[in-house]
Coordinates of C-alpha atoms and ligand atoms in Angstrom, one line a residue:
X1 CA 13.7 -4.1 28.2
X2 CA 14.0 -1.5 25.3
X3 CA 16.4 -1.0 22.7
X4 CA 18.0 2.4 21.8
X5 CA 20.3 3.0 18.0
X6 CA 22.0 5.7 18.2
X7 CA 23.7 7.5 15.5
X8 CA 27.0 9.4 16.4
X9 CA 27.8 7.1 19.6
X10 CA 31.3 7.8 19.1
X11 CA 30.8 12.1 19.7
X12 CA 30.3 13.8 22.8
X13 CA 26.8 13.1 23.0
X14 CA 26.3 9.6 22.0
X15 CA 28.3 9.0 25.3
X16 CA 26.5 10.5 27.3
X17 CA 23.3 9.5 26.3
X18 CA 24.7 6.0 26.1
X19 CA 25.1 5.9 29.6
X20 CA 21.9 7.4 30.2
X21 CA 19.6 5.2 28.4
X22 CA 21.7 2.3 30.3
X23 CA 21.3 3.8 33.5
X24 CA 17.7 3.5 32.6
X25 CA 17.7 0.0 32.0
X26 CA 18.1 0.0 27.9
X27 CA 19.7 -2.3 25.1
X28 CA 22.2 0.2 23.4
X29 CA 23.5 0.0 20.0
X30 CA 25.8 2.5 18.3
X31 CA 26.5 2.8 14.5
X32 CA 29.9 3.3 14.1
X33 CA 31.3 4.2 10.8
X34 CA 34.8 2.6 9.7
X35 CA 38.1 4.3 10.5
X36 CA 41.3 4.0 9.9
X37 CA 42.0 5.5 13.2
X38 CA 40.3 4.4 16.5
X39 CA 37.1 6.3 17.5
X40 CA 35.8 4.4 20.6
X41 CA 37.9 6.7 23.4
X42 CA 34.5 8.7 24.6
X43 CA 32.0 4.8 24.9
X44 CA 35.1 2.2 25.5
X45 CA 34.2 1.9 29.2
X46 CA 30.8 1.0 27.9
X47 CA 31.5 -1.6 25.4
X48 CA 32.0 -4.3 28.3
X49 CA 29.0 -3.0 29.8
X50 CA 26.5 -3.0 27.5
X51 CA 26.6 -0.9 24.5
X52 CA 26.8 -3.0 21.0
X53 CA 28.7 -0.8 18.1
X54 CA 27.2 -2.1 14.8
X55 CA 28.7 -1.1 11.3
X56 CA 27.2 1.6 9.0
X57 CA 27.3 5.0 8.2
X58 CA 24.7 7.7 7.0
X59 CA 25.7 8.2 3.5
X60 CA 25.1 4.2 3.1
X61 CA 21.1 3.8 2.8
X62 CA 21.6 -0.2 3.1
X63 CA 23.7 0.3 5.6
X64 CA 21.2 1.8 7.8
X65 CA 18.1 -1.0 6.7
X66 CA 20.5 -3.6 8.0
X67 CA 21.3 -1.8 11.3
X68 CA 17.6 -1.5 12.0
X69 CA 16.8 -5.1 11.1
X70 CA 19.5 -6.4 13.6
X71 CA 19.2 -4.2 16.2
X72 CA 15.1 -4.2 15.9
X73 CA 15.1 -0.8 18.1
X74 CA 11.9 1.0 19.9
X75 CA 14.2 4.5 20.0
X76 CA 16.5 5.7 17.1
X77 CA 18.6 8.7 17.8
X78 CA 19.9 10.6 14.9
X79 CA 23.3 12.5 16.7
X80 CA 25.7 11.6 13.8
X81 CA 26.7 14.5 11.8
X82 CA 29.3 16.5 10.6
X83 CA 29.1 18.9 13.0
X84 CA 31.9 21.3 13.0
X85 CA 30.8 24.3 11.4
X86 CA 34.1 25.9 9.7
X87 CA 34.5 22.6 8.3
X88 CA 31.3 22.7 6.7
X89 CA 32.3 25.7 4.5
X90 CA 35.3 23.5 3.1
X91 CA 33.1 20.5 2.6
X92 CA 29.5 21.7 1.6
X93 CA 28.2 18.8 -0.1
X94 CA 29.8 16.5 2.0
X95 CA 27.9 18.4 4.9
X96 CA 24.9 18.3 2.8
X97 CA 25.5 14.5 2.6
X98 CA 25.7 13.6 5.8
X99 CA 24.1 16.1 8.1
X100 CA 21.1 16.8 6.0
X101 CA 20.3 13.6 3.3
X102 CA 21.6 11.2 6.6
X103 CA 18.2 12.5 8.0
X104 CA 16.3 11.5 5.6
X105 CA 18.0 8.1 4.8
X106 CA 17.6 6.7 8.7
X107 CA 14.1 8.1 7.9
X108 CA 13.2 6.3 4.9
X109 CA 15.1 3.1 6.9
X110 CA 12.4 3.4 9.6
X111 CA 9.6 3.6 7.3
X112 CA 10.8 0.1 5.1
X113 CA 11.9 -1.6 8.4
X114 CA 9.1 -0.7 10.9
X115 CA 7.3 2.9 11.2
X116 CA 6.8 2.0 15.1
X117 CA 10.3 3.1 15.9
X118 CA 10.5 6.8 17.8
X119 CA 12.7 8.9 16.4
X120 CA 14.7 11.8 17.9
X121 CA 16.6 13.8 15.2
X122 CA 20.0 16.2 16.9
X123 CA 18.4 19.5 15.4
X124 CA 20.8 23.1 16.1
X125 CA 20.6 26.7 17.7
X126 CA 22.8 27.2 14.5
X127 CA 19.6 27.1 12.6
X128 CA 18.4 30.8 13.8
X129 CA 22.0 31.5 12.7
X130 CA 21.3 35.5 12.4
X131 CA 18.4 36.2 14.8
X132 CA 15.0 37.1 14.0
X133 CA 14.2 37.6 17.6
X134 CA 15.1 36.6 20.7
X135 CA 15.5 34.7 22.8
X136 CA 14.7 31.9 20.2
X137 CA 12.3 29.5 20.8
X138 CA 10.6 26.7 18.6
X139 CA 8.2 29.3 16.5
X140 CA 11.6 32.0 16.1
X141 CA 11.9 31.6 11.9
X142 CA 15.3 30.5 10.9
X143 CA 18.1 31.9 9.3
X144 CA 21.4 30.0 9.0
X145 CA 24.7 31.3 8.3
X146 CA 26.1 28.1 7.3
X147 CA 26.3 25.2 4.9
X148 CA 25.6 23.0 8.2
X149 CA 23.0 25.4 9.4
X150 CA 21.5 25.1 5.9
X151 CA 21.5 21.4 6.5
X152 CA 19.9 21.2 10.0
X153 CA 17.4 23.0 8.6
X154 CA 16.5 20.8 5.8
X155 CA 16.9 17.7 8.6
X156 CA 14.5 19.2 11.1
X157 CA 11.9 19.8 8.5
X158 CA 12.4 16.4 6.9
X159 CA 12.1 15.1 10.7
X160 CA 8.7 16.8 10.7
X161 CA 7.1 16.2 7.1
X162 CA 7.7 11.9 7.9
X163 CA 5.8 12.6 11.3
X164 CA 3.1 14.6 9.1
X165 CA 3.5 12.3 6.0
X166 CA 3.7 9.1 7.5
X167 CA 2.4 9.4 11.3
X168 CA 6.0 8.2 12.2
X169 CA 6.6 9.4 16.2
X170 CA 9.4 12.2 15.1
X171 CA 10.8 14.4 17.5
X172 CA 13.4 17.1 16.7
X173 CA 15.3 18.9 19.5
X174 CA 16.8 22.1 18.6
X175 CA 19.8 22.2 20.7
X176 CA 21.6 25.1 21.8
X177 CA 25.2 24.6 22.4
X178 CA 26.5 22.1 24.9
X179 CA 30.1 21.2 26.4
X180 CA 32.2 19.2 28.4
X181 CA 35.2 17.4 28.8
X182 CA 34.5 15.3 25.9
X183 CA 34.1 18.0 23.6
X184 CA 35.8 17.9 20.4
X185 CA 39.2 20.0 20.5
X186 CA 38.1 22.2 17.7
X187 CA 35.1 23.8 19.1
X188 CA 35.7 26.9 21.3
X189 CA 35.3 25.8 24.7
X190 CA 37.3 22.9 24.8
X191 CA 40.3 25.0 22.6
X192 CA 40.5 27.3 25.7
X193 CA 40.4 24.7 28.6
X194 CA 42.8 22.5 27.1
X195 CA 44.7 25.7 25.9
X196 CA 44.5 26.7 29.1
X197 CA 46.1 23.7 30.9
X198 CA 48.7 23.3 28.3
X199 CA 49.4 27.5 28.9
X200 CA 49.5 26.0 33.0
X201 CA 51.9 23.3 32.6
X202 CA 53.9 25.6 30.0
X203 CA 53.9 24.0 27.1
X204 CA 52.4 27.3 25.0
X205 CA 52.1 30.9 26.3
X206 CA 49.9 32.4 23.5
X207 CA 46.1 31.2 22.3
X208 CA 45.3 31.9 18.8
X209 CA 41.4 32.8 18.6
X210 CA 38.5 34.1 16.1
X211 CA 36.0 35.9 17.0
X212 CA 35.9 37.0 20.7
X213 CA 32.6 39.1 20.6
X214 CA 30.4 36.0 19.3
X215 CA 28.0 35.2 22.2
X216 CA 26.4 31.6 23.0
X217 CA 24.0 30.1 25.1
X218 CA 26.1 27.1 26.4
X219 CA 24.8 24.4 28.6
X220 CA 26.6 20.8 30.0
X221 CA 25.9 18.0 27.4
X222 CA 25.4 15.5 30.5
X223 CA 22.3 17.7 31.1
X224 CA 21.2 18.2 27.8
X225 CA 20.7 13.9 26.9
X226 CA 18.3 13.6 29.2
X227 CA 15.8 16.2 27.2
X228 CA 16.6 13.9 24.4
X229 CA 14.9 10.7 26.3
X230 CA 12.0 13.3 27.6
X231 CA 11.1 14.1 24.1
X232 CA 10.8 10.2 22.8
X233 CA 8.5 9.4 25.7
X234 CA 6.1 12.1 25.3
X235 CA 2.4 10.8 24.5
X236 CA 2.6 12.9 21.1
X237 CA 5.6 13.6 19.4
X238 CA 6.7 17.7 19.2
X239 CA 9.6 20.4 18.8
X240 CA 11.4 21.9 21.6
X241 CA 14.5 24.2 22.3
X242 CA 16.7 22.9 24.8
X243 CA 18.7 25.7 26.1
X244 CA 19.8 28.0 29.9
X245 CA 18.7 30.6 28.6
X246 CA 21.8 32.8 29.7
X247 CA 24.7 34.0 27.1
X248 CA 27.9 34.6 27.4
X249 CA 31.1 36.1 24.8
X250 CA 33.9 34.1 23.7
X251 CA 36.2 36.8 25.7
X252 CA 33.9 35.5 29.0
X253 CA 34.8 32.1 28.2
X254 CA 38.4 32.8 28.2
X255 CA 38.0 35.0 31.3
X256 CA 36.4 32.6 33.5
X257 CA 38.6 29.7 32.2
X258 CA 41.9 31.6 32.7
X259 CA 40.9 32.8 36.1
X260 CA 40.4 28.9 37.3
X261 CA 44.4 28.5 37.2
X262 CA 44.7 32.0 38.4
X263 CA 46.2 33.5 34.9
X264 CA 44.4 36.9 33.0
X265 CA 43.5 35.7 29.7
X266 CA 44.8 39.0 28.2
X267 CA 48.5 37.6 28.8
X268 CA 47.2 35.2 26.8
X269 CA 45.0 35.2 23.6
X270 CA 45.3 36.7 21.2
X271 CA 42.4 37.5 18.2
X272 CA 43.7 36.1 14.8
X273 CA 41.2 37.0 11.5
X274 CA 42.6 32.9 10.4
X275 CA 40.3 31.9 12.7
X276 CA 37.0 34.1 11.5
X277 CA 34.0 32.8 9.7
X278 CA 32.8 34.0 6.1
X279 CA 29.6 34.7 8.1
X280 CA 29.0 34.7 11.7
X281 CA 26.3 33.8 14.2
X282 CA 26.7 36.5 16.4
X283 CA 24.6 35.8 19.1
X284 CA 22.2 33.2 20.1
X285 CA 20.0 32.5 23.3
X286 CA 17.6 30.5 23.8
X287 CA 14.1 30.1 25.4
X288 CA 13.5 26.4 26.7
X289 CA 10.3 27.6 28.5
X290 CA 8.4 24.8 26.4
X291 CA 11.0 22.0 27.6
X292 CA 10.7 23.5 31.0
X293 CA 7.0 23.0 31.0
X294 CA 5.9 19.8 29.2
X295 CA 9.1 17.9 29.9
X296 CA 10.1 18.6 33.2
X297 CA 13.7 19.1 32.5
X298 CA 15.9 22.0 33.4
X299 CA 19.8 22.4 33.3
X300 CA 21.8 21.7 36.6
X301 CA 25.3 23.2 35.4
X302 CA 25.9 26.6 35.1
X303 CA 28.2 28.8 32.8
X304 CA 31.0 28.9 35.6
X305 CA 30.7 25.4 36.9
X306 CA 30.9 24.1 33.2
X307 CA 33.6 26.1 32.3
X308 CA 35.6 25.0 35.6
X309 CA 34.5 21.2 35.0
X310 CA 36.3 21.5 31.9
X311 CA 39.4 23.2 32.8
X312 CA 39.5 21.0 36.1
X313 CA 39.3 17.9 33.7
X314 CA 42.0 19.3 31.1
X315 CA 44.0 20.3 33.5
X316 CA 43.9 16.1 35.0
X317 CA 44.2 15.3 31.7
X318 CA 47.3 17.6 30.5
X319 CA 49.2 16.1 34.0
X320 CA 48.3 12.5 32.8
X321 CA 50.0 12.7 29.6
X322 CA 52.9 14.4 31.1
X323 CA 53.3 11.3 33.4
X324 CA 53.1 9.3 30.5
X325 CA 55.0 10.4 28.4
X326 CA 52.9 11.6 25.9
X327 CA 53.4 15.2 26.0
X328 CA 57.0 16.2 26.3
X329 CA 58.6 19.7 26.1
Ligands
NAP401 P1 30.3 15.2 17.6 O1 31.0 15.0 18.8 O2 31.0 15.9 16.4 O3 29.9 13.7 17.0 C1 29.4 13.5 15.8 C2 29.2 12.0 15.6 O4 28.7 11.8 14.2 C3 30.5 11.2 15.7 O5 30.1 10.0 16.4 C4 30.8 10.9 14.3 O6 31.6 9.7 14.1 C5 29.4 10.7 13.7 N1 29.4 10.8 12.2 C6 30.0 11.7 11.4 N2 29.8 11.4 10.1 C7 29.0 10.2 10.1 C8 28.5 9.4 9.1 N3 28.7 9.7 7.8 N4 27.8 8.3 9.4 C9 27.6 8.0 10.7 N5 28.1 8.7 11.7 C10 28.8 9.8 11.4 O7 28.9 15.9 17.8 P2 28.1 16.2 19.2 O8 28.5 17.4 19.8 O9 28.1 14.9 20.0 O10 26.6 16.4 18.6 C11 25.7 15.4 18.3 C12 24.7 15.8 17.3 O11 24.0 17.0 17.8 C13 25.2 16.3 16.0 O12 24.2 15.9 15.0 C14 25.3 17.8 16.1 O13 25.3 18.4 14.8 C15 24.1 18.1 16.9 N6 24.2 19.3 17.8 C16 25.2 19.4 18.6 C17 25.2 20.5 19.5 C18 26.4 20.8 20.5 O14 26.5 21.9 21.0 N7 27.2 19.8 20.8 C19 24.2 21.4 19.5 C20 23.1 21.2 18.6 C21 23.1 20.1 17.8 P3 33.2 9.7 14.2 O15 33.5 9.5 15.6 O16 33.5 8.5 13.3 O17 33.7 11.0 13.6
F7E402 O1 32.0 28.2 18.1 C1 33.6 31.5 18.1 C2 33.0 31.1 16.8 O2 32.9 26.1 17.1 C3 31.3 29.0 18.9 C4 28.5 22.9 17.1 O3 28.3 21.9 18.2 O4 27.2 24.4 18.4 C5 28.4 24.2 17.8 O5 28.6 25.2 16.8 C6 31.6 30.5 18.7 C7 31.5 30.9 17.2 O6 30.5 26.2 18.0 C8 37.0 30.5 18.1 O7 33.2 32.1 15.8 C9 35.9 32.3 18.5 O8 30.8 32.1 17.1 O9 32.4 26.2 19.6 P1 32.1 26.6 18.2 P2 29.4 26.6 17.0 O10 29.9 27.1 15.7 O11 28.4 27.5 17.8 C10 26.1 24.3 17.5 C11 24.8 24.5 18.4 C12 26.1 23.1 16.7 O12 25.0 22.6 16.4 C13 27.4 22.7 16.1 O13 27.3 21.3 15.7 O14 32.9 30.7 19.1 N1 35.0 31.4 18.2 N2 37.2 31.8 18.4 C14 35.7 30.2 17.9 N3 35.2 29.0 17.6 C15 36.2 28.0 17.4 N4 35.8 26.8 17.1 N5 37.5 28.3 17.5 C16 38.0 29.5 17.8 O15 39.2 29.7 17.9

């Protein structure tokens, strides 16, 4: 049987690829960081069945040696971060801290406590940040437009240097965005299907959003875990873009997701500058051929059925907490 640590367990992804890695017959342990609040919603039907959450966080070096020792895993994956990228102009260092140091940190953990263990490091689209070419793919040169941009950057060449440095089996997957219903609030997609059902079940008529024009390559995170696992069991360790390949605008997003309930999103949303970036990433869309060809692995969800998944579950989910009593007019 192996063992799996993964970083992040308590985000989107870290659930999903949770559940993965036990489908596949792993150990799974999750470092989760302390809280005041709870954080367990997206794994807690897990925790009975099979997934071990074990204390630490990135900015603690010690931390992270004890996690390894106890855990003794064949797999780390590296998904937490502070991920939200307005946030990451309000909090810079902090950003720096966690999404770019945390990298090297678990890496130096590995080396003391066993260089064996493979390691898969969450790398970002947000890294070509203003587009050298495209569609991007793992030779595109980056330019971010961000302080976490900046950051993956400096973790997905620290992932590399420890492979070429130390012959550690490091793998960095640079992601292009992925969705579903456990998607953070904040980030665009999830704001317009749960702004949508709430706009449904009238309990707001308008949507305040930024910028409608950006475009984005966005794929279901369910899909995009199982590249993760690809990449670690690869004879050699490598690079690859996991992406559709298709892009779409903001104002498409809130088309498609308006439509589902059978509303025109131009009753609806309305642009606010409160909401715009000190700089943009315009466009991104990337070229997965690579992923396609030495790891098998292609997307099953489309743009529409994503976007419909996600209003379908929002719309469940709105209708729950009416029942409940947790959403009242
Ligand atoms: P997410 O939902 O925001 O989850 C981030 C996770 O990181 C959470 O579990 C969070 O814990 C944890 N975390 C934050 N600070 C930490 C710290 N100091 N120590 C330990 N853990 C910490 O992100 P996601 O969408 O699942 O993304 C997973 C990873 O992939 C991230 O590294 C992200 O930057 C990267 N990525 C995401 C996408 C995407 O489109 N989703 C695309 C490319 C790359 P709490 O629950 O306690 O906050
Ligand atoms: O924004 C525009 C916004 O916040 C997407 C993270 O997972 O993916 C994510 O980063 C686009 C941007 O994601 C609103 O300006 C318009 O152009 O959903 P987002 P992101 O910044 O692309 C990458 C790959 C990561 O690695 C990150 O961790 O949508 N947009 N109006 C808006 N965005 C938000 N959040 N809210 C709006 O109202």
């Amino acid at each position: 049987m192996k063992t799996a640590l993964i970083t992040g367990i308590t985000g989107q992804d870290g659930s999903y690829l949770a559940e993965s890695l036990l489908r596949d017959g792993y150990r799974v342990f999750g470092l989760q960081r302390r809280s005041s609040t709870i954080t367990t919603e997206r794994v807690e039907h897990l925790l009975e069945g099979g997934v071990t959450l074990i204390s630490g966080d990135l900015i603690d070096e010690n931390s992270l040696i004890r996690a390894l020792e106890k855990t003794e895993p064949d797999e780390v994956y590296n998904l937490g971060a502070q991920s939200f990228v307005p946030t990451s102009w309000d909090q810079p260092i902090l950003t720096g801290e966690i999404t770019a140091l945390g990298v090297t940190r678990m890496l130096e953990a590995i080396r003391i406590v066993n260089p064996k263990v493979r390691f898969y490091q969450a790398s970002s689209s947000e890294m070509f940040g203003k587009v050298q070419e495209s569609p991007q793919t793992e030779r595109t040169p980056f330019y971010p437009r961000s302080p976490y941009g900046v950051a993956k950057v400096y973790g997905h060449w620290i992932t590399i240097n420890y492979r070429e440095s130390y012959g550690i089996f490091t793998v960095s997957g640079i992601l292009f965005n992925h969705e579903s219903p456990r998607r953070g609030l904040e980030f665009v997609t999830r704001k317009v299907s749960f702004g949508v059902a709430r706009i449904r079940a009238g309990f707001q008529k308008e949507l305040r959003m930024g910028n409608l024009d950006a475009k984005r390559d966005w794929g279901f995170a369910g899909d995009y875990v199982r590249a993760m696992q690809l990449m670690l069991r690869q004879a050699e360790p490598d690079d690859y873009v996991v992406a559709t390949g298709e892009t779409h605008s903001v104002r498409e997003l809130c088309e498609v997701a308006f439509a589902r309930v059978g509303l025109d999103y131009r009753d609806h949303v309305v642009q606010d500058e409160r909401y715009f970036r000190p700089a943009e990433v315009h466009v991104l869309t990337g070229d997965a051929s690579k992923a396609r060809r030495k790891l098998g692995w292609r997307p099953e969800t489309d743009f529409k059925g994503l976007v419909h998944m996600m209003v379908d579950a929002d719309m469940e989910l709105v209708a729950a907490m009416i029942r409940s009593g947790a959403m009242t007019k």
